[in-house]
Each structure stands twice: as C-alpha cells, then as structure tokens.
C-alpha cells in the first residue's frame, strides 16, 4: 500500500508552525474550546419528572478544575495534527484516586506490540532525550482509523503547500529587489570557466547575501539580460491565494472571516462576523464537543462511577456553555422578545422580569391587562368568654 504524503505527525506539526493560516485555524479551535466547562450531573426525579443537577464537588470536576483549558487545547491540537489521528494522556494517581492528566506529544509516541500474539500491549514515549514505556492502563488514548476519520491537516496539505509557496515566492521576490530571475546572454562563445566567473561576479555584486540587490546592473555591448520569471501582477496571486485559503479553512471547518483570512475580509461586515461565529459553533465546535463528551464519559467518568450507573444515565457528563459568548443571545434582542411576549399576554409579569434579570414582584403572577387580585383579608375570630376574661385580667 503506498504511503500517504505528509503522513508523519512531526511533518504536520512543522506545517502548523510554518503556515500562518494553519496556525490560526488550530488556534481559534483550541482557544474557543477553553470556554465550555465539563461538568458532572446526577439524575433527579421530582414528581415523575427526570432532571439533572450539577455535582460541583465531584472528584472528576476537581481533577479538571486546574488544567481544563490546557487539557482541551492539547486534545484538539493532537486530534487535528496527528496521523493516524491520536490523543494521548498520562494518568496521574494519588493513592488509588486519579488526580491528574498529562497530555503527551503524539509525535513522540510509538505503539508496542506483543511478539507472540501481535496484540497492542502499550506505548513508548521518546523525544530523543527522554524515554518511557507505558502500559495500556497508564494512558488514556483516543484513536480513530484513518479510513473513516483522517486528520484534517493531511487533507489540507496540498493547499497548505501552495499557500506557503506563494508566501515564499513573494518574500524572495522582494528580497531580490522585485527583479525576476533571468539569463545573461553574451554574443560570443564562452567556455565553462568563463561562465562560472561571470556568474560569480554577478552574484557577488547583486546577490542578496551582501544586501546589494538594489544596485544597478551594468552590461557591456556583448551582453543582454532576459527575464525568465513572472512579475507579481501576472500571477493572479489574489485569486490563487484566496482559493488556497478557502480550502484550508474548509478542511478545518473554520469560517475564513473569524481568523481574518484575506478571502474572508473581502466581504466582511459585522453581521457576517456574527453569523460566521454562529455557524462555526453549530457546524464545527458543537459536534466536536459532543464527540469529546462521549470519549471523556467512557475514559474518565468510569474512573469514578460504576458502569451500571453510567449506562443507566443516573450520572452523566455535560458541558456548561454559559461562558461561550457566541452562544449567548444579544441582550437587546432578548429584552425585546421578552417585552413582546409580555405585551401579547404570553407570559406573566414575573416571567418577564426573570427574562430581563429582575427579581419577582409580589403581584407578578398576572399578565398584561389583568388587574392584580386584592389580597384576601382574614376575618377576625369571635372572642370567647374565657378569652375576654383573660384579656380583662391582663389589663
């Protein structure tokens, strides 16, 4: 089977550093993954209605409290920049309790197989300096076969190379003083030593190494300079770069506008930016968080809860998305909707006040146009003879 191009994880990691757009796409995914908070919820049944309540002091929540942002960042970057797709985490125990997870660089991990059976028995970490062997129960590993879930950067590498080459060409073009490559043509026969001498003199005077690329070339009557490169205005660089940028962003599921790529800025407006963020969460981040929630449930929650309770969903993992700005409704829009619902009689005064963040009013269980019911006055109880005598004695 022919090997896939750019299949090595270390090559993908280098592409992440060399190409600005790849870095931006991965960075925006990793940074937005830090806002949702993974929480543990326990099932409650009230009057036959099943609800879930957060368990704030759960040991899994305590495990994640300090390093959750870095953990999710390492998880998403590993998942998108390793081939085959892998994410590795070393378990850290205090006694018998899992108290920490250390992300491991997937480029440094190699699987170990049994010589007798050929089965996977562990992994070896080596970075050229440090080396450690891990058994399977010392790691949490998320893996996916390349045939149905290939890493996106592998698919994007053609466009990444094209985009990087354009950047390199523009840099070389300006380093050469904006002069395309060319031939020096002499109207006389030249032998090899003469050609080498002329080439060396030209490079010594006009080469970039000496910082003299803007000098004026002087040719004698027997020499002629012919351009063989294309100037920038003939390359359609805007179209070529836009195509490469859109393809890279497409593979990562990142709208070009939210990473301020050139192709996204061509038609940028404030409303477009808001729609781009909403689409990014709906199409890319929400499915990703669902996949990670399922993975963390199997890999982490089972360290603290019984499999029976997990399968019965008596305890589960969920994401608190209240800190995700892109998913919060605009304040003006929320208050306008609340006012409209109140005016139409669809909600009570207290429901309206709750939607705009105000405490309930004493007479707030009424709808628009309704007169609050007068408070009921209790009738005075008739006094008995013994009660009257008691009051008289007390007076």
CSV table of C-alpha atoms in Angstrom, one decimal:
chain,number,residue,atom,x,y,z
A,1,UNK,CA,0.0,0.0,0.0
A,2,UNK,CA,1.5,3.3,-1.0
A,3,UNK,CA,2.2,5.6,2.0
A,4,UNK,CA,0.2,8.8,2.4
A,5,UNK,CA,2.0,12.0,1.6
A,6,UNK,CA,2.7,14.2,4.7
A,7,UNK,CA,1.7,11.3,6.9
A,8,UNK,CA,4.3,11.8,9.7
A,9,UNK,CA,2.9,13.7,12.7
A,10,UNK,CA,6.2,15.7,13.0
A,11,UNK,CA,5.7,17.0,9.4
A,12,UNK,CA,2.2,18.1,10.3
A,13,UNK,CA,3.4,19.9,13.4
A,14,UNK,CA,6.1,21.7,11.3
A,15,UNK,CA,3.3,22.8,8.8
A,16,UNK,CA,1.4,24.2,11.8
A,17,UNK,CA,4.4,26.5,12.6
A,18,UNK,CA,5.3,27.4,9.0
A,19,UNK,CA,1.9,28.3,7.7
A,20,UNK,CA,0.1,31.2,9.4
A,21,UNK,CA,-3.4,30.2,8.3
A,22,UNK,CA,-3.0,26.6,9.7
A,23,UNK,CA,-1.8,28.1,12.9
A,24,UNK,CA,-4.8,30.5,13.1
A,25,UNK,CA,-7.3,27.7,12.4
A,26,UNK,CA,-5.9,25.5,15.0
A,27,UNK,CA,-5.5,28.3,17.5
A,28,UNK,CA,-9.1,29.5,17.1
A,29,UNK,CA,-10.4,26.0,17.7
A,30,UNK,CA,-8.2,25.5,20.7
A,31,UNK,CA,-9.0,28.8,22.3
A,32,UNK,CA,-12.7,28.5,21.9
A,33,UNK,CA,-12.6,25.1,23.4
A,34,UNK,CA,-11.5,26.7,26.7
A,35,UNK,CA,-14.8,28.4,27.4
A,36,UNK,CA,-17.2,25.4,27.9
A,37,UNK,CA,-16.9,23.7,31.3
A,38,UNK,CA,-17.2,20.0,31.6
A,39,UNK,CA,-19.5,19.2,34.5
A,40,UNK,CA,-20.8,16.1,36.2
A,41,UNK,CA,-24.6,15.8,36.5
A,42,UNK,CA,-26.7,13.5,38.7
A,43,UNK,CA,-30.2,12.3,37.8
A,44,UNK,CA,-33.0,13.5,40.0
A,45,UNK,CA,-36.7,12.5,39.8
A,46,UNK,CA,-39.2,15.0,41.1
A,47,UNK,CA,-42.9,14.1,40.8
A,48,UNK,CA,-42.1,11.7,38.0
A,49,UNK,CA,-40.1,14.3,36.0
A,50,UNK,CA,-36.4,13.4,35.4
A,51,UNK,CA,-34.0,16.3,35.7
A,52,UNK,CA,-30.2,16.6,36.1
A,53,UNK,CA,-28.3,18.6,38.6
A,54,UNK,CA,-24.7,19.5,38.7
A,55,UNK,CA,-22.4,17.9,41.3
A,56,UNK,CA,-19.9,20.7,41.9
A,57,UNK,CA,-17.7,18.8,44.3
A,58,UNK,CA,-17.4,15.7,42.2
A,59,UNK,CA,-13.8,14.3,42.1
A,60,UNK,CA,-13.7,14.4,38.3
A,61,UNK,CA,-14.6,18.1,38.4
A,62,UNK,CA,-11.8,18.7,40.9
A,63,UNK,CA,-9.4,16.9,38.6
A,64,UNK,CA,-10.3,19.2,35.8
A,65,UNK,CA,-10.5,22.4,37.7
A,66,UNK,CA,-6.9,23.5,37.5
A,67,UNK,CA,-5.8,22.3,34.0
A,68,UNK,CA,-9.1,22.0,31.9
A,69,UNK,CA,-8.1,24.8,29.5
A,70,UNK,CA,-4.7,23.3,28.7
A,71,UNK,CA,-6.1,19.8,28.6
A,72,UNK,CA,-8.7,20.7,25.9
A,73,UNK,CA,-6.2,22.7,23.9
A,74,UNK,CA,-3.8,19.8,23.8
A,75,UNK,CA,-6.6,17.4,23.0
A,76,UNK,CA,-7.9,19.4,20.0
A,77,UNK,CA,-4.4,20.1,18.6
A,78,UNK,CA,-3.3,16.5,18.9
A,79,UNK,CA,-6.5,15.3,17.3
A,80,UNK,CA,-6.1,17.6,14.2
A,81,UNK,CA,-2.3,17.3,13.8
A,82,UNK,CA,-1.5,13.6,14.2
A,83,UNK,CA,-1.6,10.9,11.7
A,84,UNK,CA,-3.1,8.4,12.4
A,85,UNK,CA,-5.5,10.5,14.5
A,86,UNK,CA,-4.5,10.2,18.1
A,87,UNK,CA,-4.6,12.0,21.5
A,88,UNK,CA,-2.5,10.6,24.5
A,89,UNK,CA,-2.9,11.5,28.2
A,90,UNK,CA,-0.8,10.1,31.0
A,91,UNK,CA,-2.8,9.2,34.2
A,92,UNK,CA,-1.6,10.6,37.5
A,93,UNK,CA,-2.8,8.9,40.6
A,94,UNK,CA,-2.6,10.0,44.3
A,95,UNK,CA,-3.1,6.7,46.1
A,96,UNK,CA,-5.9,4.9,44.2
A,97,UNK,CA,-7.5,8.1,43.1
A,98,UNK,CA,-7.0,9.6,39.6
A,99,UNK,CA,-6.0,13.3,40.3
A,100,UNK,CA,-4.3,14.5,37.1
A,101,UNK,CA,-3.8,14.0,33.3
A,102,UNK,CA,-0.6,14.9,31.4
A,103,UNK,CA,-1.0,15.4,27.7
A,104,UNK,CA,1.7,13.7,25.6
A,105,UNK,CA,3.1,14.8,22.2
A,106,UNK,CA,1.7,12.3,19.7
A,107,UNK,CA,4.8,12.7,17.5
A,108,UNK,CA,6.8,11.1,20.4
A,109,UNK,CA,4.5,8.1,20.9
A,110,UNK,CA,5.1,4.7,19.3
A,111,UNK,CA,2.9,1.6,19.8
A,112,UNK,CA,4.3,-1.6,21.3
A,113,UNK,CA,3.1,-5.0,20.1
A,114,UNK,CA,3.4,-8.4,21.6
A,115,UNK,CA,5.9,-10.6,19.6
A,116,UNK,CA,3.8,-13.7,20.4
A,117,UNK,CA,0.3,-12.5,19.6
A,118,UNK,CA,0.8,-9.3,17.8
A,119,UNK,CA,-1.6,-7.5,20.1
A,120,UNK,CA,-1.1,-3.9,21.3
A,121,UNK,CA,0.4,-4.0,24.8
A,122,UNK,CA,1.5,-0.4,25.4
A,123,UNK,CA,3.3,2.6,24.1
A,124,UNK,CA,6.8,4.0,24.2
A,125,UNK,CA,7.4,7.8,24.6
A,126,UNK,CA,10.7,9.1,23.2
A,127,UNK,CA,11.7,12.6,22.3
A,128,UNK,CA,15.4,12.0,21.7
A,129,UNK,CA,16.3,12.7,25.3
A,130,UNK,CA,13.7,11.1,27.5
A,131,UNK,CA,12.3,7.6,27.1
A,132,UNK,CA,9.5,5.9,28.9
A,133,UNK,CA,7.4,2.8,28.3
A,134,UNK,CA,3.7,2.9,29.2
A,135,UNK,CA,1.3,0.0,29.7
A,136,UNK,CA,-2.2,0.4,28.4
A,137,UNK,CA,-3.7,1.1,31.8
A,138,UNK,CA,-1.3,4.0,32.4
A,139,UNK,CA,-2.7,6.0,29.5
A,140,UNK,CA,-5.9,7.4,28.1
A,141,UNK,CA,-5.8,7.2,24.3
A,142,UNK,CA,-8.3,8.5,21.9
A,143,UNK,CA,-7.8,6.9,18.4
A,144,UNK,CA,-9.6,6.8,15.1
A,145,UNK,CA,-8.8,4.8,12.0
A,146,UNK,CA,-7.7,6.9,9.0
A,147,UNK,CA,-10.1,5.3,6.6
A,148,UNK,CA,-13.1,7.0,8.1
A,149,UNK,CA,-11.7,9.8,10.2
A,150,UNK,CA,-8.5,11.1,8.7
A,151,UNK,CA,-6.8,14.2,10.3
A,152,UNK,CA,-7.8,17.4,8.5
A,153,UNK,CA,-4.3,18.7,8.1
A,154,UNK,CA,-3.3,15.7,5.9
A,155,UNK,CA,-6.2,16.6,3.6
A,156,UNK,CA,-5.2,20.2,3.6
A,157,UNK,CA,-1.5,19.8,2.9
A,158,UNK,CA,-1.8,20.4,-0.8
A,159,UNK,CA,-3.4,23.8,-0.3
A,160,UNK,CA,-1.0,24.5,2.6
A,161,UNK,CA,2.0,23.9,0.4
A,162,UNK,CA,0.5,26.2,-2.3
A,163,UNK,CA,-0.1,28.9,0.2
A,164,UNK,CA,3.3,28.6,1.8
A,165,UNK,CA,5.0,28.6,-1.6
A,166,UNK,CA,3.2,31.8,-2.5
A,167,UNK,CA,4.5,33.4,0.7
A,168,UNK,CA,8.0,32.2,0.0
A,169,UNK,CA,7.8,33.5,-3.6
A,170,UNK,CA,6.7,36.9,-2.5
A,171,UNK,CA,9.4,37.1,0.1
A,172,UNK,CA,12.1,36.0,-2.4
A,173,UNK,CA,10.7,38.5,-5.0
A,174,UNK,CA,11.2,41.4,-2.7
A,175,UNK,CA,14.5,40.1,-1.4
A,176,UNK,CA,15.6,40.2,-5.0
A,177,UNK,CA,14.6,43.8,-5.4
A,178,UNK,CA,11.5,42.9,-7.3
A,179,UNK,CA,13.6,41.6,-10.2
A,180,UNK,CA,12.6,38.3,-11.6
A,181,UNK,CA,15.2,35.7,-12.4
A,182,UNK,CA,16.8,35.9,-15.8
A,183,UNK,CA,19.6,35.0,-18.2
A,184,UNK,CA,22.7,36.9,-19.2
A,185,UNK,CA,23.2,36.4,-22.9
A,186,UNK,CA,26.6,37.1,-24.5
A,187,UNK,CA,27.0,37.4,-28.2
A,188,UNK,CA,30.3,35.4,-28.1
A,189,UNK,CA,31.2,31.9,-27.3
A,190,UNK,CA,32.0,31.2,-23.6
A,191,UNK,CA,33.7,28.2,-22.0
A,192,UNK,CA,32.8,26.7,-18.7
A,193,UNK,CA,35.4,28.6,-16.6
A,194,UNK,CA,34.2,31.9,-18.2
A,195,UNK,CA,30.6,31.2,-17.4
A,196,UNK,CA,31.4,30.3,-13.8
A,197,UNK,CA,33.4,33.5,-13.5
A,198,UNK,CA,30.6,35.7,-14.9
A,199,UNK,CA,28.1,34.0,-12.6
A,200,UNK,CA,30.2,34.5,-9.5
A,201,UNK,CA,30.8,38.2,-10.3
A,202,UNK,CA,27.1,38.8,-10.9
A,203,UNK,CA,26.1,37.1,-7.6
A,204,UNK,CA,28.9,39.0,-5.7
A,205,UNK,CA,27.6,42.3,-6.9
A,206,UNK,CA,23.8,41.8,-7.0
A,207,UNK,CA,23.3,38.8,-4.7
A,208,UNK,CA,21.1,39.2,-1.6
A,209,UNK,CA,23.8,37.9,0.7
A,210,UNK,CA,25.6,41.3,0.6
A,211,UNK,CA,22.4,43.3,0.8
A,212,UNK,CA,23.2,44.9,-2.6
A,213,UNK,CA,20.2,43.6,-4.6
A,214,UNK,CA,19.0,47.1,-5.5
A,215,UNK,CA,22.2,48.1,-7.3
A,216,UNK,CA,22.1,48.9,-11.0
A,217,UNK,CA,23.3,46.3,-13.4
A,218,UNK,CA,25.8,47.3,-16.0
A,219,UNK,CA,26.2,45.2,-19.1
A,220,UNK,CA,28.7,45.6,-21.9
A,221,UNK,CA,27.9,45.7,-25.6
A,222,UNK,CA,28.2,41.9,-25.9
A,223,UNK,CA,25.7,41.0,-23.1
A,224,UNK,CA,21.9,41.1,-22.9
A,225,UNK,CA,19.7,40.3,-19.9
A,226,UNK,CA,16.5,38.3,-20.4
A,227,UNK,CA,13.8,37.8,-17.8
A,228,UNK,CA,12.6,34.3,-17.2
A,229,UNK,CA,10.4,34.9,-14.1
A,230,UNK,CA,6.9,36.4,-14.0
A,231,UNK,CA,6.3,39.7,-12.1
A,232,UNK,CA,3.6,39.7,-9.4
A,233,UNK,CA,0.9,41.4,-11.5
A,234,UNK,CA,0.9,38.5,-13.9
A,235,UNK,CA,0.5,35.7,-11.4
A,236,UNK,CA,-3.2,36.3,-10.4
A,237,UNK,CA,-1.9,35.9,-6.8
A,238,UNK,CA,-5.1,37.3,-5.3
A,239,UNK,CA,-7.2,34.5,-6.8
A,240,UNK,CA,-4.6,31.8,-6.1
A,241,UNK,CA,-4.2,32.8,-2.5
A,242,UNK,CA,-8.0,33.1,-2.0
A,243,UNK,CA,-8.5,29.6,-3.3
A,244,UNK,CA,-5.8,28.1,-1.1
A,245,UNK,CA,-7.1,30.0,2.0
A,246,UNK,CA,-10.7,28.9,1.5
A,247,UNK,CA,-9.7,25.3,1.0
A,248,UNK,CA,-7.6,25.3,4.2
A,249,UNK,CA,-10.3,26.9,6.2
A,250,UNK,CA,-12.9,24.5,4.7
A,251,UNK,CA,-10.9,21.4,5.8
A,252,UNK,CA,-10.7,22.7,9.4
A,253,UNK,CA,-14.3,23.8,9.5
A,254,UNK,CA,-13.3,27.4,10.3
A,255,UNK,CA,-15.0,30.3,8.5
A,256,UNK,CA,-12.2,32.4,6.9
A,257,UNK,CA,-13.7,35.6,8.4
A,258,UNK,CA,-13.2,34.6,12.1
A,259,UNK,CA,-9.5,34.1,11.6
A,260,UNK,CA,-9.3,37.3,9.5
A,261,UNK,CA,-8.0,35.4,6.4
A,262,UNK,CA,-7.8,37.6,3.3
A,263,UNK,CA,-10.6,35.7,1.5
A,264,UNK,CA,-12.9,36.3,4.5
A,265,UNK,CA,-12.1,40.0,4.7
A,266,UNK,CA,-13.1,40.7,1.1
A,267,UNK,CA,-16.8,40.8,2.1
A,268,UNK,CA,-16.5,41.4,5.9
A,269,UNK,CA,-19.3,43.1,7.8
A,270,UNK,CA,-20.3,43.0,11.5
A,271,UNK,CA,-23.4,40.9,10.8
A,272,UNK,CA,-21.3,38.5,8.6
A,273,UNK,CA,-18.9,38.1,11.5
A,274,UNK,CA,-21.7,37.2,14.0
A,275,UNK,CA,-23.2,34.7,11.5
A,276,UNK,CA,-19.7,33.2,10.9
A,277,UNK,CA,-19.2,32.6,14.6
A,278,UNK,CA,-22.7,31.1,15.0
A,279,UNK,CA,-22.0,28.8,12.0
A,280,UNK,CA,-18.6,27.8,13.4
A,281,UNK,CA,-20.2,26.7,16.7
A,282,UNK,CA,-23.1,24.9,15.0
A,283,UNK,CA,-21.2,23.1,12.3
A,284,UNK,CA,-17.7,22.5,13.9
A,285,UNK,CA,-17.4,23.0,17.6
A,286,UNK,CA,-20.7,21.6,18.8
A,287,UNK,CA,-20.2,18.2,17.1
A,288,UNK,CA,-16.6,18.2,18.4
A,289,UNK,CA,-17.7,18.8,22.0
A,290,UNK,CA,-20.3,16.0,21.6
A,291,UNK,CA,-17.6,13.6,20.5
A,292,UNK,CA,-15.2,14.6,23.3
A,293,UNK,CA,-18.0,14.3,25.9
A,294,UNK,CA,-18.7,10.8,24.8
A,295,UNK,CA,-15.0,10.0,25.0
A,296,UNK,CA,-14.5,11.6,28.4
A,297,UNK,CA,-17.5,9.7,29.7
A,298,UNK,CA,-16.0,6.4,28.7
A,299,UNK,CA,-12.4,7.2,29.6
A,300,UNK,CA,-12.7,9.4,32.7
A,301,UNK,CA,-16.1,9.2,34.3
A,302,UNK,CA,-15.7,5.4,34.6
A,303,UNK,CA,-12.7,6.1,36.9
A,304,UNK,CA,-15.1,7.5,39.5
A,305,UNK,CA,-18.6,6.0,38.8
A,306,UNK,CA,-19.9,2.5,38.2
A,307,UNK,CA,-20.5,1.4,34.6
A,308,UNK,CA,-24.1,0.4,35.6
A,309,UNK,CA,-24.9,4.0,36.7
A,310,UNK,CA,-23.3,5.5,33.6
A,311,UNK,CA,-25.2,3.2,31.2
A,312,UNK,CA,-28.4,3.9,33.0
A,313,UNK,CA,-27.6,7.7,32.8
A,314,UNK,CA,-28.0,8.1,36.5
A,315,UNK,CA,-24.8,10.1,36.3
A,316,UNK,CA,-23.5,11.8,33.1
A,317,UNK,CA,-21.1,14.4,31.8
A,318,UNK,CA,-22.3,17.6,30.2
A,319,UNK,CA,-20.9,21.0,29.1
A,320,UNK,CA,-21.8,24.2,30.7
A,321,UNK,CA,-21.9,26.6,27.8
A,322,UNK,CA,-22.9,29.7,29.7
A,323,UNK,CA,-19.5,31.3,29.2
A,324,UNK,CA,-19.5,30.9,25.4
A,325,UNK,CA,-20.1,34.4,24.1
A,326,UNK,CA,-21.0,33.3,20.6
A,327,UNK,CA,-23.9,31.2,22.0
A,328,UNK,CA,-25.4,34.0,24.2
A,329,UNK,CA,-28.3,35.9,22.8
A,330,UNK,CA,-27.8,39.6,22.3
A,331,UNK,CA,-29.1,41.5,25.3
A,332,UNK,CA,-31.2,43.9,23.3
A,333,UNK,CA,-32.8,41.1,21.3
A,334,UNK,CA,-33.6,39.1,24.4
A,335,UNK,CA,-35.2,42.0,26.1
A,336,UNK,CA,-37.3,42.9,23.0
A,337,UNK,CA,-38.5,39.4,22.8
A,338,UNK,CA,-39.5,39.5,26.5
A,339,UNK,CA,-41.4,42.8,26.0
A,340,UNK,CA,-43.2,41.4,23.0
A,341,UNK,CA,-44.2,38.3,24.9
A,342,UNK,CA,-45.4,40.3,27.8
A,343,UNK,CA,-47.4,42.7,25.7
A,344,UNK,CA,-49.1,39.8,23.9
A,345,UNK,CA,-50.1,38.2,27.1
A,346,UNK,CA,-47.9,35.2,26.6
A,347,UNK,CA,-46.0,35.5,29.8
A,348,UNK,CA,-46.7,36.8,33.3
A,349,UNK,CA,-45.0,39.8,34.8
A,350,UNK,CA,-42.7,37.7,36.9
A,351,UNK,CA,-41.7,35.6,33.9
A,352,UNK,CA,-41.0,38.8,32.0
A,353,UNK,CA,-38.9,40.1,35.0
A,354,UNK,CA,-37.0,36.8,35.1
A,355,UNK,CA,-36.0,37.1,31.4
A,356,UNK,CA,-34.6,40.6,31.9
A,357,UNK,CA,-32.7,39.6,35.1
A,358,UNK,CA,-35.0,41.2,37.7
A,359,UNK,CA,-36.4,39.7,40.9
A,360,UNK,CA,-40.1,38.7,41.0
A,361,UNK,CA,-42.7,41.2,42.1
A,362,UNK,CA,-45.2,40.5,44.9
A,363,UNK,CA,-48.2,40.8,42.4
A,364,UNK,CA,-46.3,39.5,39.4
A,365,UNK,CA,-48.3,36.4,38.6
A,366,UNK,CA,-50.6,38.5,36.3
A,367,UNK,CA,-50.5,39.0,32.6
A,368,UNK,CA,-50.7,42.3,30.7
A,369,UNK,CA,-54.1,44.0,31.1
A,370,UNK,CA,-55.0,42.0,34.2
A,371,UNK,CA,-55.7,43.7,37.4
A,372,UNK,CA,-53.9,42.2,40.4
A,373,UNK,CA,-56.2,40.4,42.7
A,374,UNK,CA,-56.8,42.2,46.0
A,375,UNK,CA,-55.1,40.4,48.9
A,376,UNK,CA,-57.6,38.4,51.0
A,377,UNK,CA,-58.3,39.8,54.4
A,378,UNK,CA,-58.7,37.4,57.2
A,379,UNK,CA,-61.9,37.7,59.3
A,380,UNK,CA,-61.5,38.3,63.0
A,381,UNK,CA,-62.4,35.3,65.0
A,382,UNK,CA,-65.1,35.9,67.6
A,383,UNK,CA,-63.8,36.0,71.1
A,384,UNK,CA,-65.0,33.5,73.6
A,385,UNK,CA,-66.0,34.4,77.2
A,386,UNK,CA,-62.8,32.9,78.6
A,387,UNK,CA,-60.7,34.9,76.1
A,388,UNK,CA,-62.4,38.1,77.1
A,389,UNK,CA,-61.9,37.4,80.8
A,390,UNK,CA,-58.2,36.6,80.2
A,391,UNK,CA,-57.8,40.0,78.4
A,392,UNK,CA,-59.5,41.8,81.2
A,393,UNK,CA,-57.3,40.2,83.9
A,394,UNK,CA,-54.2,41.0,81.9
A,395,UNK,CA,-55.3,44.7,81.6
